[in-house]
Coordinates of C-alpha atoms in Angstrom, one line a residue:
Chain A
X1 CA 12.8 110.0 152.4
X2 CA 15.2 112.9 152.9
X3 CA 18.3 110.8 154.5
X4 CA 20.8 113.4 153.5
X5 CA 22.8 116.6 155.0
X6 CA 21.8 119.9 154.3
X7 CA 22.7 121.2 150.6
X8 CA 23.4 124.4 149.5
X9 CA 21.0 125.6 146.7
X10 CA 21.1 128.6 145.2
X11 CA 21.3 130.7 148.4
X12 CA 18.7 128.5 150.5
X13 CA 19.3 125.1 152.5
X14 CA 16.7 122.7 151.0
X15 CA 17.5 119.2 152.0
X16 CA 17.7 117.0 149.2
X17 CA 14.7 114.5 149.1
X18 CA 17.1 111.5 147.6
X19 CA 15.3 108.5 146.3
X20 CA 15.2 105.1 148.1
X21 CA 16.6 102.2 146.0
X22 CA 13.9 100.6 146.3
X23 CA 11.7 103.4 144.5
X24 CA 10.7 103.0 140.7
X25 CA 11.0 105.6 138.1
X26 CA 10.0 106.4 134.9
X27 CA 11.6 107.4 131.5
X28 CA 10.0 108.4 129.0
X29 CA 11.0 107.0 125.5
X30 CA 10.0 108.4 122.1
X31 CA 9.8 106.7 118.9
X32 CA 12.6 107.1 117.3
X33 CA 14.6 106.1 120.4
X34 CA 13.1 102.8 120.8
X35 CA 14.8 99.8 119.0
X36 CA 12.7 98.3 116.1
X37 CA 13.3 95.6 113.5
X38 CA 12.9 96.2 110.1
X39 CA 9.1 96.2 110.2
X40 CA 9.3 99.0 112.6
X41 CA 7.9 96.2 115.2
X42 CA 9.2 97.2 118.7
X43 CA 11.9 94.9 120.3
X44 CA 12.9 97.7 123.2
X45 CA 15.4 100.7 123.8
X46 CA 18.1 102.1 121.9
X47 CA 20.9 102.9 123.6
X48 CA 20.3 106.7 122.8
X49 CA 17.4 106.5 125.4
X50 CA 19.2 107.0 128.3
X51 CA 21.8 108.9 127.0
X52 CA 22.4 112.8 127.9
X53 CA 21.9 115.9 125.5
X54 CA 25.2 118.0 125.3
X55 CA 23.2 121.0 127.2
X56 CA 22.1 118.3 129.9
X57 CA 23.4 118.0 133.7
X58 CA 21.3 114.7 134.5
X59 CA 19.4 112.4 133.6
X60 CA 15.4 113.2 133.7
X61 CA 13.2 110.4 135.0
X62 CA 9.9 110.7 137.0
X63 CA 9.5 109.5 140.5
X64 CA 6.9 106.7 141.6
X65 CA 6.9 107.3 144.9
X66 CA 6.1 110.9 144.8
X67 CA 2.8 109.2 144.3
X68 CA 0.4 107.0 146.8
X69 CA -1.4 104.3 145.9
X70 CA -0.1 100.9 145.3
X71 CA 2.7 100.0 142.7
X72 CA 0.4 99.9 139.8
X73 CA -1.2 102.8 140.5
X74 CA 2.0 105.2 141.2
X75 CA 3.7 104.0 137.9
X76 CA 0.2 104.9 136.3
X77 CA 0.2 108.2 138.3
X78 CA 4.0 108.6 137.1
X79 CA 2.9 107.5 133.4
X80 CA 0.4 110.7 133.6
X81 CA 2.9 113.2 134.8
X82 CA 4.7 112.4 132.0
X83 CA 2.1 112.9 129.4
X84 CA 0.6 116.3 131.1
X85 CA 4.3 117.5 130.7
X86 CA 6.1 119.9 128.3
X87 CA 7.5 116.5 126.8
X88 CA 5.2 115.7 123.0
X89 CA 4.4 112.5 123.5
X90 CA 3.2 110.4 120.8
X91 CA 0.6 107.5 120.6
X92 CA 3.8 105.3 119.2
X93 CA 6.1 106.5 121.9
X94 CA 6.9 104.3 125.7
X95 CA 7.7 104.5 128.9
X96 CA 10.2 102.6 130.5
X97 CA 10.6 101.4 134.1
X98 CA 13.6 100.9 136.0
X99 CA 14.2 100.6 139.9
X100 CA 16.5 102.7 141.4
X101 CA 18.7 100.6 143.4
X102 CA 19.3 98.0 140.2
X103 CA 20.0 101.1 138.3
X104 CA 22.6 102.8 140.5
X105 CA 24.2 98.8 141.0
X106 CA 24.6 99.0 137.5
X107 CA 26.2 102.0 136.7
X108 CA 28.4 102.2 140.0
X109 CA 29.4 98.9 139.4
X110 CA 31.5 100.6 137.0
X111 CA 35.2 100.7 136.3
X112 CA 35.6 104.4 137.6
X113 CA 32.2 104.6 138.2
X114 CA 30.3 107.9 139.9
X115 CA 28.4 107.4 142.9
X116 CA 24.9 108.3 141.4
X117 CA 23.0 111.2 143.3
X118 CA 18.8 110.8 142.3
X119 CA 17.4 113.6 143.8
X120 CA 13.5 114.8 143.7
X121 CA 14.0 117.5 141.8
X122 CA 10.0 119.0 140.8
X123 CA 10.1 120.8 137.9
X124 CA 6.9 123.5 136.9
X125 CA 5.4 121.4 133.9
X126 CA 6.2 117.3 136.4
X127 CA 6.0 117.3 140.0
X128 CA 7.4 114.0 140.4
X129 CA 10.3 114.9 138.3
X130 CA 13.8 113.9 139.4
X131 CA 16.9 114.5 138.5
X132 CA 20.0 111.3 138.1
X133 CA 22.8 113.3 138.3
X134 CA 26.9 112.4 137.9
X135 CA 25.2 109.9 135.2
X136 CA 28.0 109.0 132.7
X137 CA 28.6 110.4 128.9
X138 CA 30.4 108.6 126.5
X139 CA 29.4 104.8 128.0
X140 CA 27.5 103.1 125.5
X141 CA 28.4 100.1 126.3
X142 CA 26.2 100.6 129.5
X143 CA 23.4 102.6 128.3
X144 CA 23.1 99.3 125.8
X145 CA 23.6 97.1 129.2
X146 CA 20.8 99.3 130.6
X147 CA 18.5 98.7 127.9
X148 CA 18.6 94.9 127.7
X149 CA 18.4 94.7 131.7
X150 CA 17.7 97.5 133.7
X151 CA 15.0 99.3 131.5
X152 CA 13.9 96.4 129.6
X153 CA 10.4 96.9 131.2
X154 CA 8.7 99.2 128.5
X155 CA 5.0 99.7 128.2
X156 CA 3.1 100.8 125.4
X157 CA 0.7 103.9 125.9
X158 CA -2.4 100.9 125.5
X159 CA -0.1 99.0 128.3
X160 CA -0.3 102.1 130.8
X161 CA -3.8 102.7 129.8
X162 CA -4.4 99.3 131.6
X163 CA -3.1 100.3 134.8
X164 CA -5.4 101.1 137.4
X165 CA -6.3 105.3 137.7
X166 CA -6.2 106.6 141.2
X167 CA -6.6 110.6 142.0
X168 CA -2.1 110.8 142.0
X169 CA -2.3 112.1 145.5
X170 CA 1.4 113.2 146.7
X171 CA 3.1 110.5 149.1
X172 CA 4.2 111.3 152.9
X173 CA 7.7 111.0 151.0
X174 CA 7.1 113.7 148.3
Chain B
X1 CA 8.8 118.2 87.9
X2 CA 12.2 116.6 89.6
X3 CA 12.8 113.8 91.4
X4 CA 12.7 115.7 94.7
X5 CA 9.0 116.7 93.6
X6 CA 7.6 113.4 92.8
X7 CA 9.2 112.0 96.1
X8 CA 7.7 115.3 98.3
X9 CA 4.1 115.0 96.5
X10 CA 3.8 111.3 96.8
X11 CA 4.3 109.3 100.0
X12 CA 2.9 106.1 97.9
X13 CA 5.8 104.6 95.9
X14 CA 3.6 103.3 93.4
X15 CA 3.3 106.8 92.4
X16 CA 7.0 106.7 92.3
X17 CA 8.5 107.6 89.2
X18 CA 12.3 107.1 89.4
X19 CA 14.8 109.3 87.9
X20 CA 16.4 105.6 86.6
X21 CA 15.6 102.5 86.1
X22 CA 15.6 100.2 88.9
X23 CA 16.5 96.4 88.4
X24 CA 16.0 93.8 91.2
X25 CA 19.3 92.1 92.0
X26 CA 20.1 94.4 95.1
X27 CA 23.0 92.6 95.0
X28 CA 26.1 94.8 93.3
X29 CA 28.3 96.7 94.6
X30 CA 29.1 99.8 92.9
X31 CA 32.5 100.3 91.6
X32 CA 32.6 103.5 93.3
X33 CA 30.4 104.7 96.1
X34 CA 31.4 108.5 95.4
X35 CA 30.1 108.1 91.7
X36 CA 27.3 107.0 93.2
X37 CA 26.6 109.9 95.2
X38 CA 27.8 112.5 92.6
X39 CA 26.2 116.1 93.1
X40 CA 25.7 115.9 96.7
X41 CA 28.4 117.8 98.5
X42 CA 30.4 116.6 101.7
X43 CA 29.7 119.4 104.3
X44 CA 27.7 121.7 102.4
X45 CA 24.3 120.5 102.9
X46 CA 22.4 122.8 105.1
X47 CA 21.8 121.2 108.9
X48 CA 17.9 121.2 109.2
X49 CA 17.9 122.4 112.8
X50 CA 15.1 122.2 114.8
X51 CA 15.0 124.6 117.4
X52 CA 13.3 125.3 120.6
X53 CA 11.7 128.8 118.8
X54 CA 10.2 126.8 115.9
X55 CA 7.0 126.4 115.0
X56 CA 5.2 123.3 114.6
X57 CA 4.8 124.1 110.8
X58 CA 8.6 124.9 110.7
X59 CA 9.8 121.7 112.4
X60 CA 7.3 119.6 109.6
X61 CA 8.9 121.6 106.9
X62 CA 12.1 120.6 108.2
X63 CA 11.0 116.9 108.4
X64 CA 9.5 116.8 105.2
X65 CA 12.7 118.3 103.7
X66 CA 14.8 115.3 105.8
X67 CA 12.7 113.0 104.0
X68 CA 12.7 114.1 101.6
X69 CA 16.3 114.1 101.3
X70 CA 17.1 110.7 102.5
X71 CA 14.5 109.2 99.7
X72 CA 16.4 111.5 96.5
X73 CA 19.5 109.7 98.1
X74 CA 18.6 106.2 98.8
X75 CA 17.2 106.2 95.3
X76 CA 20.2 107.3 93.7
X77 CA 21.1 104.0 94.5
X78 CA 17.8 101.9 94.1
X79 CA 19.1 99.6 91.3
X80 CA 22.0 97.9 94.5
X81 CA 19.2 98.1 97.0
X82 CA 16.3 96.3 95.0
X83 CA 12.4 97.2 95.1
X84 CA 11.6 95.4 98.5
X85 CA 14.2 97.5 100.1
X86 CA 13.4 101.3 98.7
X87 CA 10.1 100.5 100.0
X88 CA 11.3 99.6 103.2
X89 CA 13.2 102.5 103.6
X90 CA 10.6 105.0 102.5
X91 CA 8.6 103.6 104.9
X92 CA 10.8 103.8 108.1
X93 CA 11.9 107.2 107.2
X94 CA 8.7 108.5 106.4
X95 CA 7.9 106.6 110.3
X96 CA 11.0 107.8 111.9
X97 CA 10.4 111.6 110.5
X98 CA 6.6 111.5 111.5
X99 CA 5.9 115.2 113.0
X100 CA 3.1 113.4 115.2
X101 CA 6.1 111.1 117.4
X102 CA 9.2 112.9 116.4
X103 CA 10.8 114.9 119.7
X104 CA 11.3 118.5 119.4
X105 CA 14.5 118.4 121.3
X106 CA 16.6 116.3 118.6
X107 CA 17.7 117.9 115.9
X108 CA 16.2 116.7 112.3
X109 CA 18.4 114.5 110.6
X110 CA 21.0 116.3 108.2
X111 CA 21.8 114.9 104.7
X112 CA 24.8 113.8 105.9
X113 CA 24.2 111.0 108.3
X114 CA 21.9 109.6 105.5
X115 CA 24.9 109.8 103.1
X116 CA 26.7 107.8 105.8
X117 CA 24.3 105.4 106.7
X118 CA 23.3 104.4 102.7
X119 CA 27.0 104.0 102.0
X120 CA 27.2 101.9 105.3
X121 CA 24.6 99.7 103.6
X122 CA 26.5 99.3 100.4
X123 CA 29.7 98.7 101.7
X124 CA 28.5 96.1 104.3
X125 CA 26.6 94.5 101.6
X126 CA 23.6 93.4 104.3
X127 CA 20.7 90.9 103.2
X128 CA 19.0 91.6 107.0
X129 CA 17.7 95.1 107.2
X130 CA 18.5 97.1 109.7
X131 CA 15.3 99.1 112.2
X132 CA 16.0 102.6 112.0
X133 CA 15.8 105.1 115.1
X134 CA 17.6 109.0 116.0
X135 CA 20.3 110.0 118.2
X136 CA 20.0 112.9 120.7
X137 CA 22.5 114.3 117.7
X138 CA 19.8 114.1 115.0
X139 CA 22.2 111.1 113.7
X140 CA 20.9 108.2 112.4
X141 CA 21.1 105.0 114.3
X142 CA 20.8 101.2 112.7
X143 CA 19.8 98.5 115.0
X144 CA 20.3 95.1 113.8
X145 CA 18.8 92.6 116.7
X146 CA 18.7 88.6 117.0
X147 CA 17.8 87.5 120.1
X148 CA 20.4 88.3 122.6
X149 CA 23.0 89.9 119.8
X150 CA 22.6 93.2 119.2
X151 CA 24.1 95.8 116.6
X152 CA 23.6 99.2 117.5
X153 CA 25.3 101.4 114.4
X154 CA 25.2 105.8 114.9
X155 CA 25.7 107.4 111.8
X156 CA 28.1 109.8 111.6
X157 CA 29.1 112.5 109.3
X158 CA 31.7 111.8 106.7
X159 CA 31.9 108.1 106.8
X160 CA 31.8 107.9 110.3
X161 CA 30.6 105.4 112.7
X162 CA 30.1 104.6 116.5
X163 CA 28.8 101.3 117.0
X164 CA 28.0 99.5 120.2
X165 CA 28.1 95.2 119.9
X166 CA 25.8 92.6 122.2
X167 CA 27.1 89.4 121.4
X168 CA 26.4 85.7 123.2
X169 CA 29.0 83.1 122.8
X170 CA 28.6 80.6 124.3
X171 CA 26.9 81.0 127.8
X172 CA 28.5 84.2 128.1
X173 CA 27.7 88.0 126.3
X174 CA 30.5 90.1 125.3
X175 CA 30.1 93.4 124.7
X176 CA 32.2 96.2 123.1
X177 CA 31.5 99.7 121.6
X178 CA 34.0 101.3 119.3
X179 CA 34.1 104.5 116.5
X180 CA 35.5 104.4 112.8
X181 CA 35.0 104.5 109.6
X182 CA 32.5 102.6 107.5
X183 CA 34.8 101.1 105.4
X184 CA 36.2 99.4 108.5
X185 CA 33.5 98.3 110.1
X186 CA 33.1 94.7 108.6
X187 CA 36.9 94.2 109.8
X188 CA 36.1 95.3 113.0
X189 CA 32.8 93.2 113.8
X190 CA 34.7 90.2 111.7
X191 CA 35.7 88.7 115.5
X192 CA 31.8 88.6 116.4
X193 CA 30.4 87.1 113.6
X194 CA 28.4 89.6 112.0
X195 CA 26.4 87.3 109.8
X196 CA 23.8 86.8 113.2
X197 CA 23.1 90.0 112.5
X198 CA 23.3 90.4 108.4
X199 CA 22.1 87.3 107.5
X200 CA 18.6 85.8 107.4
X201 CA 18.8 83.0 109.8
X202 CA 17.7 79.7 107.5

């Protein structure tokens, strides 16, 4: 839904197409960001998973919702983006869903916390790409809050591969 | 042929041969960690960096080389780990460093978080292992989870540390994250009871 004023992009005035809180997304998680016992057995994310790179503005996540279909089929949809990205992503690695509106609770919720801004933000290799930006640095306590609750929903690449297949046509919202 | 041949030419570690003996115990401390570690300089060790540019057989080099690396260290110290453990190790490194799941954007792993995260080993004198995982700063990270409690260790350079503590007492988790040295870090997670994490549960 774009619910938003006008921005100012780069010369042009795109509205912002800002997710709804009740949207899902996506992140993808590699191997060696995924927390594992001793035996390399899988018991979630590290907190490193959803942290940001130095170079990084945002957070990178992929939208649901760009996607029709029903839930199971969007998250599939949003699974596939992912894996016919630029992103190398390996048979061991997962994806983890989160919903936007628990998310942003969580992190707003705060001391000092940002007000989030999650913007659809398609980029040339994901479509559904968007962008979480004013998301903290330096919190780990949260980003470990956010991987025992938030994003504690993780499928394996045989777990998506269960999910029904539609043809990913783009949503009314997208 | 070194050591650092036998470890690059042989991922099995029955083909193994150490550069000493290795006893079983896994239990002693060494009287001193640096002695330990002799020959391999602080800060000098060349950062294998993976960058955008680089090929795929570049960024397996590199790998290999971090594996290589952390396994000529860890055995360097194989008679305080024990058998069980080198084996471990080898294996999660050799899991972690996999070319196949490894993400191009993190940097490989430089010999000095491995220095870091052996001597945080030795010095916290585990009997639980720790899983093993990256940072977005090609650091190490040690994850140490039971149940709810959860021990989330980055390896720093030089002795350095930022950790990040899950811990339910009671009906209630308290949480804290903190940075240091490793020679502090027992002290610090004293308050928390760090045996839930160290210790086999009986």
């Amino acid at each position: 839904m774009s619910s938003n004023p006008t921005t100012q992009r780069f010369g042009s005035s795109m509205p912002s197409n800002y997710l709804d809180d009740s949207d899902g997304v996506v992140r993808f998680v590699p191997w060696g960001k995924l927390r594992k016992d001793e035996d390399d057995n899988v018991l979630g994310a590290l907190p490193a998973a959803f942290a940001l790179r130095d170079e990084e503005e945002y957070l990178s996540v992929t939208w649901c919702e760009y996607f029709a279909g029903t839930k199971d089929e969007k998250t599939r949809c949003a699974i596939e983006a992912i894996r016919n990205s630029d992103l190398k992503v390996g048979s061991k690695a997962r994806f983890a869903l989160g919903n936007v509106g628990e998310i942003r609770q969580r992190v707003e919720g705060r001391q000092n916390g940002r007000k989030l801004r999650i913007i659809h933000e398609p980029e040339p290799d994901n479509p559904a790409h968007a962008a979480i930006r004013h998301w903290p640095r330096d919190d780990d306590e949260l980003l470990d809050l956010l991987a025992q609750a938030e994003w504690s929903d993780i499928l394996t690449a045989d777990e998506a591969d269960t999910l029904p297949v539609s043809d990913c046509q783009k949503s009314d919202r997208s | 042929m070194n050591a650092l041949s036998f470890i690059d030419h042989s991922r099995s570690l029955t083909k193994w041969i150490p550069a000493t003996p290795i006893t079983l115990t896994g239990s002693e401390k060494p009287k001193d960690l640096d002695d330990v570690f002799w020959g391999i300089k602080r800060g000098t060790q060349h950062r294998e960096q993976s960058k955008p540019s680089q090929t795929g057989s570049e960024l397996e080099g590199a790998l290999r080389t971090s594996s290589s690396s952390f396994k000529v260290l860890v055995s360097r110290v194989s008679m305080h780990l024990g058998l069980p453990w080198l084996e471990k190790l080898f294996s999660q490194i050799d899991s972690l460093l996999d070319i196949e799941e490894w993400d191009e954007r993190d940097p490989v792993p430089a010999q000095e978080t491995a220095r870091t995260f052996i001597r945080m080993l030795l010095i916290l004198k585990v009997s639980r292992k720790p899983g093993l995982g990256v940072s977005n700063s090609g650091n190490l990270v040690a994850a140490w989870t039971s149940g709810p409690n959860r021990l989330t260790v980055e390896c720093l350079p030089d002795d350095k540390v930022r950790w990040i503590v899950s811990r339910a007492i009671g009906d209630e988790i308290e949480r804290a994250a903190g940075s240091g040295r490793i020679d502090r870090l027992r002290d610090v997670l004293q308050p928390y009871d760090p045996a839930v994490w160290f210790e086999y549960a009986e």
